[in-house]
């Protein structure tokens, strides 16, 4: 099995500190969530997607939210800062979780955002009765989709809501495209929108609504790659060649998989029955 670090978004995650240094912010300085959002959102459309989640899940100060696959904590911090909600931010990779904790501390949000390092498939969140679950571009890494969805259901109170963003399969990948998906994107399996809908129903979710994000995400990933290439000299000065070449290859691979019509996107809301 290839390491998660062969997906270059997850390698050298401490590069966020390079960005802060470029803004003149040292290691011990306190931070505002707004200073981080350009660098700490590992999904598409940054905080705009989170604003949609807040609205669709009616997240407010009383909400207890589970975030599955929290990355370096950007979504959890933003959700809590915007609404006053409490977030449990679960992240598999220890280095990402460490950076997430540090940034959350420095934003003064440790009372409302709890970072936990672990695998969602261990099922430790089951029975916790969360009001809402948010998971952005995480499920693509987890082929045991039925088991995953059943743990998500069990982590919610009855009537609790989910907001999931994930890849979908629009066209069967070629062998070479599967190789890129499995190694560079750490995505070993894809669902179609229709099979996703079935899985959600079988796992005990109702009111399933799936918004097709394919066109929007094709445009986003293409523009992200182009902007990164155009700003290469700046990125080299801030991060050095290893990080820049890794990210450029990752952004380029993902943009191509969308542009070639293989990948699509789903923005899913559903309710635990
Ligand atoms: C593309 S990143 C998105 C991070 C965050 N949701 C965001 O939007 O900024 C996906 C994250 O899911 C995490 N992840 C993958 N499999 C996981 C699992 N089984 N349990 C918990 N986290 C997982 C990865 O380590 C990675 O940090």
mmCIF file of C-alpha atoms and ligand atoms in Angstrom:
data_model
loop_
_atom_site.group_PDB
_atom_site.id
_atom_site.type_symbol
_atom_site.label_atom_id
_atom_site.label_comp_id
_atom_site.label_asym_id
_atom_site.label_seq_id
_atom_site.Cartn_x
_atom_site.Cartn_y
_atom_site.Cartn_z
ATOM 1 C CA UNK A 1 0.000 0.000 0.000
ATOM 2 C CA UNK A 2 1.250 3.469 -0.839
ATOM 3 C CA UNK A 3 1.708 5.937 1.974
ATOM 4 C CA UNK A 4 -0.688 8.866 2.357
ATOM 5 C CA UNK A 5 2.427 10.995 1.795
ATOM 6 C CA UNK A 6 2.507 10.019 -1.874
ATOM 7 C CA UNK A 7 -0.397 12.474 -2.055
ATOM 8 C CA UNK A 8 1.615 15.664 -2.006
ATOM 9 C CA UNK A 9 -1.077 17.782 -0.347
ATOM 10 C CA UNK A 10 -0.262 15.771 2.817
ATOM 11 C CA UNK A 11 3.518 15.970 2.585
ATOM 12 C CA UNK A 12 5.374 18.783 4.391
ATOM 13 C CA UNK A 13 2.161 20.024 6.007
ATOM 14 C CA UNK A 14 4.204 22.364 8.154
ATOM 15 C CA UNK A 15 4.436 24.465 4.959
ATOM 16 C CA UNK A 16 1.570 26.502 6.429
ATOM 17 C CA UNK A 17 4.224 28.026 8.720
ATOM 18 C CA UNK A 18 6.124 29.176 5.612
ATOM 19 C CA UNK A 19 2.991 31.054 4.554
ATOM 20 C CA UNK A 20 2.664 32.628 7.990
ATOM 21 C CA UNK A 21 6.327 33.611 7.950
ATOM 22 C CA UNK A 22 5.765 35.265 4.558
ATOM 23 C CA UNK A 23 3.060 37.340 6.266
ATOM 24 C CA UNK A 24 5.534 38.293 8.989
ATOM 25 C CA UNK A 25 3.915 36.022 11.584
ATOM 26 C CA UNK A 26 6.312 34.075 13.803
ATOM 27 C CA UNK A 27 5.849 30.699 15.500
ATOM 28 C CA UNK A 28 4.524 31.935 18.829
ATOM 29 C CA UNK A 29 2.227 34.694 17.690
ATOM 30 C CA UNK A 30 -1.495 34.487 18.199
ATOM 31 C CA UNK A 31 -3.569 34.232 15.033
ATOM 32 C CA UNK A 32 -6.982 35.087 13.638
ATOM 33 C CA UNK A 33 -8.958 32.472 11.728
ATOM 34 C CA UNK A 34 -9.175 34.906 8.771
ATOM 35 C CA UNK A 35 -5.360 34.970 8.516
ATOM 36 C CA UNK A 36 -5.343 31.210 7.942
ATOM 37 C CA UNK A 37 -8.264 30.480 5.645
ATOM 38 C CA UNK A 38 -6.236 30.956 2.452
ATOM 39 C CA UNK A 39 -3.940 28.077 3.537
ATOM 40 C CA UNK A 40 -5.820 25.731 5.856
ATOM 41 C CA UNK A 41 -8.778 24.576 3.755
ATOM 42 C CA UNK A 42 -7.907 21.314 1.973
ATOM 43 C CA UNK A 43 -11.186 21.099 0.050
ATOM 44 C CA UNK A 44 -12.700 23.108 -2.825
ATOM 45 C CA UNK A 45 -14.115 26.635 -2.599
ATOM 46 C CA UNK A 46 -12.698 27.183 0.909
ATOM 47 C CA UNK A 47 -14.979 28.847 3.414
ATOM 48 C CA UNK A 48 -17.783 29.337 0.847
ATOM 49 C CA UNK A 49 -18.467 25.593 1.090
ATOM 50 C CA UNK A 50 -18.549 25.888 4.891
ATOM 51 C CA UNK A 51 -21.061 28.726 4.735
ATOM 52 C CA UNK A 52 -23.320 26.373 2.785
ATOM 53 C CA UNK A 53 -22.802 23.646 5.402
ATOM 54 C CA UNK A 54 -23.718 26.040 8.232
ATOM 55 C CA UNK A 55 -26.918 26.994 6.455
ATOM 56 C CA UNK A 56 -27.971 23.486 5.382
ATOM 57 C CA UNK A 57 -27.239 21.902 8.774
ATOM 58 C CA UNK A 58 -28.513 24.944 10.737
ATOM 59 C CA UNK A 59 -25.311 24.961 12.803
ATOM 60 C CA UNK A 60 -25.448 27.410 15.715
ATOM 61 C CA UNK A 61 -23.930 27.983 19.154
ATOM 62 C CA UNK A 62 -25.768 24.992 20.623
ATOM 63 C CA UNK A 63 -24.607 22.531 17.958
ATOM 64 C CA UNK A 64 -22.166 19.697 18.631
ATOM 65 C CA UNK A 65 -20.449 18.923 15.343
ATOM 66 C CA UNK A 66 -18.221 15.998 14.363
ATOM 67 C CA UNK A 67 -15.779 16.741 11.570
ATOM 68 C CA UNK A 68 -14.437 13.575 9.955
ATOM 69 C CA UNK A 69 -11.013 14.039 8.358
ATOM 70 C CA UNK A 70 -10.119 17.446 9.768
ATOM 71 C CA UNK A 71 -6.826 18.021 7.933
ATOM 72 C CA UNK A 72 -4.913 20.885 9.578
ATOM 73 C CA UNK A 73 -8.130 22.062 11.201
ATOM 74 C CA UNK A 74 -9.264 24.862 8.901
ATOM 75 C CA UNK A 75 -12.928 23.852 8.574
ATOM 76 C CA UNK A 76 -13.309 23.102 12.304
ATOM 77 C CA UNK A 77 -11.869 26.484 13.310
ATOM 78 C CA UNK A 78 -13.995 28.381 10.812
ATOM 79 C CA UNK A 79 -17.209 26.572 11.793
ATOM 80 C CA UNK A 80 -16.631 27.255 15.452
ATOM 81 C CA UNK A 81 -15.487 30.858 14.998
ATOM 82 C CA UNK A 82 -18.473 31.699 12.781
ATOM 83 C CA UNK A 83 -21.228 30.003 14.770
ATOM 84 C CA UNK A 84 -19.929 29.338 18.292
ATOM 85 C CA UNK A 85 -20.534 25.597 17.807
ATOM 86 C CA UNK A 86 -18.391 22.916 19.454
ATOM 87 C CA UNK A 87 -16.438 20.736 17.047
ATOM 88 C CA UNK A 88 -14.719 17.388 17.496
ATOM 89 C CA UNK A 89 -12.140 17.357 14.708
ATOM 90 C CA UNK A 90 -11.009 13.808 13.934
ATOM 91 C CA UNK A 91 -7.881 13.365 11.801
ATOM 92 C CA UNK A 92 -6.025 10.202 10.810
ATOM 93 C CA UNK A 93 -2.532 11.604 10.222
ATOM 94 C CA UNK A 94 -0.569 12.588 13.323
ATOM 95 C CA UNK A 95 1.456 15.369 11.689
ATOM 96 C CA UNK A 96 -1.667 17.093 10.357
ATOM 97 C CA UNK A 97 -3.378 16.703 13.727
ATOM 98 C CA UNK A 98 -0.353 18.275 15.475
ATOM 99 C CA UNK A 99 -0.355 21.311 13.184
ATOM 100 C CA UNK A 100 -4.147 21.565 13.581
ATOM 101 C CA UNK A 101 -3.860 21.646 17.386
ATOM 102 C CA UNK A 102 -1.139 24.283 17.316
ATOM 103 C CA UNK A 103 -3.086 26.582 14.973
ATOM 104 C CA UNK A 104 -6.311 26.134 16.954
ATOM 105 C CA UNK A 105 -4.478 27.016 20.195
ATOM 106 C CA UNK A 106 -2.998 30.101 18.584
ATOM 107 C CA UNK A 107 -6.474 31.164 17.402
ATOM 108 C CA UNK A 108 -7.750 30.850 20.987
ATOM 109 C CA UNK A 109 -10.307 28.219 19.959
ATOM 110 C CA UNK A 110 -9.172 25.234 22.045
ATOM 111 C CA UNK A 111 -12.217 25.497 24.300
ATOM 112 C CA UNK A 112 -14.630 24.831 21.431
ATOM 113 C CA UNK A 113 -12.543 22.806 18.955
ATOM 114 C CA UNK A 114 -11.212 19.473 20.194
ATOM 115 C CA UNK A 115 -8.683 17.782 17.909
ATOM 116 C CA UNK A 116 -8.463 14.002 18.035
ATOM 117 C CA UNK A 117 -6.029 11.849 16.119
ATOM 118 C CA UNK A 118 -7.576 8.599 14.937
ATOM 119 C CA UNK A 119 -9.223 6.547 12.216
ATOM 120 C CA UNK A 120 -12.956 7.120 11.824
ATOM 121 C CA UNK A 121 -13.289 3.408 10.967
ATOM 122 C CA UNK A 122 -12.304 2.540 14.566
ATOM 123 C CA UNK A 123 -15.839 3.615 15.419
ATOM 124 C CA UNK A 124 -14.905 5.547 18.566
ATOM 125 C CA UNK A 125 -17.404 8.298 17.774
ATOM 126 C CA UNK A 126 -20.361 5.913 17.622
ATOM 127 C CA UNK A 127 -22.990 6.643 20.261
ATOM 128 C CA UNK A 128 -21.751 10.198 20.816
ATOM 129 C CA UNK A 129 -25.039 11.752 19.640
ATOM 130 C CA UNK A 130 -23.644 14.615 17.560
ATOM 131 C CA UNK A 131 -26.143 17.085 16.096
ATOM 132 C CA UNK A 132 -24.264 17.320 12.817
ATOM 133 C CA UNK A 133 -21.410 15.707 10.895
ATOM 134 C CA UNK A 134 -19.290 17.505 8.328
ATOM 135 C CA UNK A 135 -16.768 15.779 6.084
ATOM 136 C CA UNK A 136 -15.087 17.459 3.142
ATOM 137 C CA UNK A 137 -13.121 15.446 0.566
ATOM 138 C CA UNK A 138 -12.286 12.637 2.968
ATOM 139 C CA UNK A 139 -14.465 9.668 2.025
ATOM 140 C CA UNK A 140 -12.590 9.306 -1.270
ATOM 141 C CA UNK A 141 -9.720 7.856 0.797
ATOM 142 C CA UNK A 142 -11.886 5.219 2.484
ATOM 143 C CA UNK A 143 -13.061 2.358 0.252
ATOM 144 C CA UNK A 144 -15.142 0.714 3.026
ATOM 145 C CA UNK A 145 -17.935 3.178 2.272
ATOM 146 C CA UNK A 146 -20.812 1.138 3.771
ATOM 147 C CA UNK A 147 -18.976 0.642 7.088
ATOM 148 C CA UNK A 148 -17.981 4.315 7.091
ATOM 149 C CA UNK A 149 -21.532 5.545 6.522
ATOM 150 C CA UNK A 150 -22.862 3.272 9.209
ATOM 151 C CA UNK A 151 -20.340 4.709 11.733
ATOM 152 C CA UNK A 152 -21.355 8.216 10.633
ATOM 153 C CA UNK A 153 -25.017 7.377 11.236
ATOM 154 C CA UNK A 154 -24.206 5.895 14.667
ATOM 155 C CA UNK A 155 -22.262 9.028 15.640
ATOM 156 C CA UNK A 156 -25.344 11.233 15.186
ATOM 157 C CA UNK A 157 -28.411 11.675 17.309
ATOM 158 C CA UNK A 158 -31.644 10.563 15.572
ATOM 159 C CA UNK A 159 -32.565 13.374 13.183
ATOM 160 C CA UNK A 160 -28.924 14.540 13.074
ATOM 161 C CA UNK A 161 -27.680 15.889 9.748
ATOM 162 C CA UNK A 162 -24.655 15.235 7.552
ATOM 163 C CA UNK A 163 -22.894 17.454 5.030
ATOM 164 C CA UNK A 164 -20.470 15.437 2.907
ATOM 165 C CA UNK A 165 -18.447 16.545 -0.075
ATOM 166 C CA UNK A 166 -16.835 13.775 -2.066
ATOM 167 C CA UNK A 167 -15.601 12.656 -5.460
ATOM 168 C CA UNK A 168 -17.935 10.778 -7.756
ATOM 169 C CA UNK A 169 -17.160 8.649 -10.781
ATOM 170 C CA UNK A 170 -18.414 10.131 -14.052
ATOM 171 C CA UNK A 171 -16.510 7.874 -16.405
ATOM 172 C CA UNK A 172 -14.587 4.636 -15.790
ATOM 173 C CA UNK A 173 -10.901 5.568 -15.368
ATOM 174 C CA UNK A 174 -8.306 3.999 -17.661
ATOM 175 C CA UNK A 175 -5.576 1.890 -16.038
ATOM 176 C CA UNK A 176 -3.232 4.901 -16.079
ATOM 177 C CA UNK A 177 -5.900 7.125 -14.493
ATOM 178 C CA UNK A 178 -6.558 4.505 -11.802
ATOM 179 C CA UNK A 179 -2.837 4.435 -11.105
ATOM 180 C CA UNK A 180 -2.831 8.235 -10.583
ATOM 181 C CA UNK A 181 -5.953 8.051 -8.446
ATOM 182 C CA UNK A 182 -4.566 5.295 -6.237
ATOM 183 C CA UNK A 183 -1.066 6.705 -5.772
ATOM 184 C CA UNK A 184 -1.138 10.478 -6.204
ATOM 185 C CA UNK A 185 -4.664 11.041 -4.888
ATOM 186 C CA UNK A 186 -4.876 8.058 -2.502
ATOM 187 C CA UNK A 187 -8.319 7.288 -3.917
ATOM 188 C CA UNK A 188 -8.742 3.525 -4.358
ATOM 189 C CA UNK A 189 -12.486 3.469 -5.138
ATOM 190 C CA UNK A 190 -15.160 5.758 -6.573
ATOM 191 C CA UNK A 191 -18.955 5.752 -6.315
ATOM 192 C CA UNK A 192 -21.333 7.127 -8.900
ATOM 193 C CA UNK A 193 -23.947 9.601 -7.689
ATOM 194 C CA UNK A 194 -26.573 6.832 -7.959
ATOM 195 C CA UNK A 195 -24.563 4.259 -5.983
ATOM 196 C CA UNK A 196 -23.847 6.904 -3.314
ATOM 197 C CA UNK A 197 -27.559 7.537 -2.940
ATOM 198 C CA UNK A 198 -28.179 3.797 -2.459
ATOM 199 C CA UNK A 199 -25.372 3.488 0.101
ATOM 200 C CA UNK A 200 -26.753 6.392 2.133
ATOM 201 C CA UNK A 201 -30.245 4.902 2.180
ATOM 202 C CA UNK A 202 -28.904 1.454 3.122
ATOM 203 C CA UNK A 203 -26.909 3.027 5.982
ATOM 204 C CA UNK A 204 -30.078 4.512 7.465
ATOM 205 C CA UNK A 205 -30.160 8.045 6.091
ATOM 206 C CA UNK A 206 -33.247 9.783 4.722
ATOM 207 C CA UNK A 207 -33.919 13.124 3.034
ATOM 208 C CA UNK A 208 -30.866 12.453 0.864
ATOM 209 C CA UNK A 209 -30.075 15.424 -1.392
ATOM 210 C CA UNK A 210 -27.098 15.331 -3.737
ATOM 211 C CA UNK A 211 -25.962 18.457 -5.533
ATOM 212 C CA UNK A 212 -23.842 17.743 -8.599
ATOM 213 C CA UNK A 213 -20.646 19.783 -8.168
ATOM 214 C CA UNK A 214 -18.855 18.291 -11.180
ATOM 215 C CA UNK A 215 -18.748 21.409 -13.348
ATOM 216 C CA UNK A 216 -17.949 23.705 -10.476
ATOM 217 C CA UNK A 217 -15.119 21.489 -9.221
ATOM 218 C CA UNK A 218 -13.721 20.967 -12.731
ATOM 219 C CA UNK A 219 -13.430 24.745 -13.035
ATOM 220 C CA UNK A 220 -12.050 25.142 -9.489
ATOM 221 C CA UNK A 221 -9.329 22.495 -9.842
ATOM 222 C CA UNK A 222 -8.306 23.811 -13.271
ATOM 223 C CA UNK A 223 -8.016 27.366 -11.989
ATOM 224 C CA UNK A 224 -6.181 26.233 -8.851
ATOM 225 C CA UNK A 225 -3.559 24.474 -10.936
ATOM 226 C CA UNK A 226 -3.173 27.382 -13.360
ATOM 227 C CA UNK A 227 -2.860 29.951 -10.555
ATOM 228 C CA UNK A 228 -0.256 27.800 -8.788
ATOM 229 C CA UNK A 229 1.852 27.500 -11.965
ATOM 230 C CA UNK A 230 1.575 31.221 -12.705
ATOM 231 C CA UNK A 231 2.819 32.061 -9.208
ATOM 232 C CA UNK A 232 5.599 29.473 -9.260
ATOM 233 C CA UNK A 233 8.437 31.929 -8.524
ATOM 234 C CA UNK A 234 6.642 33.247 -5.449
ATOM 235 C CA UNK A 235 5.923 29.715 -4.213
ATOM 236 C CA UNK A 236 9.546 28.677 -4.777
ATOM 237 C CA UNK A 237 10.740 31.612 -2.677
ATOM 238 C CA UNK A 238 8.323 30.767 0.137
ATOM 239 C CA UNK A 239 8.459 26.944 0.141
ATOM 240 C CA UNK A 240 11.444 25.675 -1.853
ATOM 241 C CA UNK A 241 11.558 23.328 -4.792
ATOM 242 C CA UNK A 242 10.447 20.011 -3.188
ATOM 243 C CA UNK A 243 7.156 21.371 -1.922
ATOM 244 C CA UNK A 244 6.429 23.334 -5.102
ATOM 245 C CA UNK A 245 7.085 20.404 -7.443
ATOM 246 C CA UNK A 246 5.021 18.049 -5.298
ATOM 247 C CA UNK A 247 2.033 20.390 -5.140
ATOM 248 C CA UNK A 248 2.254 21.303 -8.808
ATOM 249 C CA UNK A 249 2.130 17.627 -9.758
ATOM 250 C CA UNK A 250 -0.769 16.964 -7.367
ATOM 251 C CA UNK A 251 -2.843 19.961 -8.496
ATOM 252 C CA UNK A 252 -2.113 19.109 -12.151
ATOM 253 C CA UNK A 253 -3.115 15.449 -11.745
ATOM 254 C CA UNK A 254 -6.407 16.316 -10.059
ATOM 255 C CA UNK A 255 -7.212 19.044 -12.603
ATOM 256 C CA UNK A 256 -6.627 16.566 -15.425
ATOM 257 C CA UNK A 257 -8.816 13.855 -13.874
ATOM 258 C CA UNK A 258 -11.672 16.383 -13.724
ATOM 259 C CA UNK A 259 -11.010 17.870 -17.165
ATOM 260 C CA UNK A 260 -10.945 14.388 -18.716
ATOM 261 C CA UNK A 261 -14.425 13.746 -17.336
ATOM 262 C CA UNK A 262 -13.390 10.951 -14.938
ATOM 263 C CA UNK A 263 -13.986 12.719 -11.643
ATOM 264 C CA UNK A 264 -17.152 14.468 -10.638
ATOM 265 C CA UNK A 265 -18.290 15.882 -7.337
ATOM 266 C CA UNK A 266 -21.149 15.486 -4.899
ATOM 267 C CA UNK A 267 -22.328 17.825 -2.147
ATOM 268 C CA UNK A 268 -24.538 15.611 -0.016
ATOM 269 C CA UNK A 269 -26.937 16.397 2.781
ATOM 270 C CA UNK A 270 -28.926 13.716 4.575
ATOM 271 C CA UNK A 271 -30.667 13.055 7.864
ATOM 272 C CA UNK A 272 -30.211 10.153 10.252
ATOM 273 C CA UNK A 273 -33.517 8.286 10.399
HETATM 274 C C1 LIG B 1 -8.452 16.422 1.465
HETATM 275 S S1 LIG B 1 -8.173 16.369 3.198
HETATM 276 C C2 LIG B 1 -9.476 17.413 3.770
HETATM 277 C C3 LIG B 1 -9.229 17.945 5.165
HETATM 278 C C4 LIG B 1 -10.333 18.865 5.685
HETATM 279 N N1 LIG B 1 -11.624 18.204 5.598
HETATM 280 C C5 LIG B 1 -10.362 20.146 4.896
HETATM 281 O O1 LIG B 1 -11.269 20.288 4.062
HETATM 282 O O2 LIG B 1 -9.487 21.000 5.075
HETATM 283 C C6 LIG B 1 -8.750 14.742 3.753
HETATM 284 C C7 LIG B 1 -8.312 14.389 5.164
HETATM 285 O O3 LIG B 1 -8.985 13.191 5.586
HETATM 286 C C8 LIG B 1 -8.103 12.462 6.428
HETATM 287 N N2 LIG B 1 -8.538 11.059 6.509
HETATM 288 C C9 LIG B 1 -8.439 10.126 5.522
HETATM 289 N N3 LIG B 1 -8.874 8.939 5.971
HETATM 290 C C10 LIG B 1 -9.271 9.113 7.255
HETATM 291 C C11 LIG B 1 -9.787 8.240 8.250
HETATM 292 N N4 LIG B 1 -9.971 6.950 7.993
HETATM 293 N N5 LIG B 1 -10.088 8.743 9.475
HETATM 294 C C12 LIG B 1 -9.876 10.070 9.736
HETATM 295 N N6 LIG B 1 -9.361 10.934 8.831
HETATM 296 C C13 LIG B 1 -9.063 10.476 7.604
HETATM 297 C C14 LIG B 1 -6.765 12.651 5.726
HETATM 298 O O4 LIG B 1 -5.695 12.298 6.571
HETATM 299 C C15 LIG B 1 -6.834 14.105 5.329
HETATM 300 O O5 LIG B 1 -6.314 14.950 6.301
#
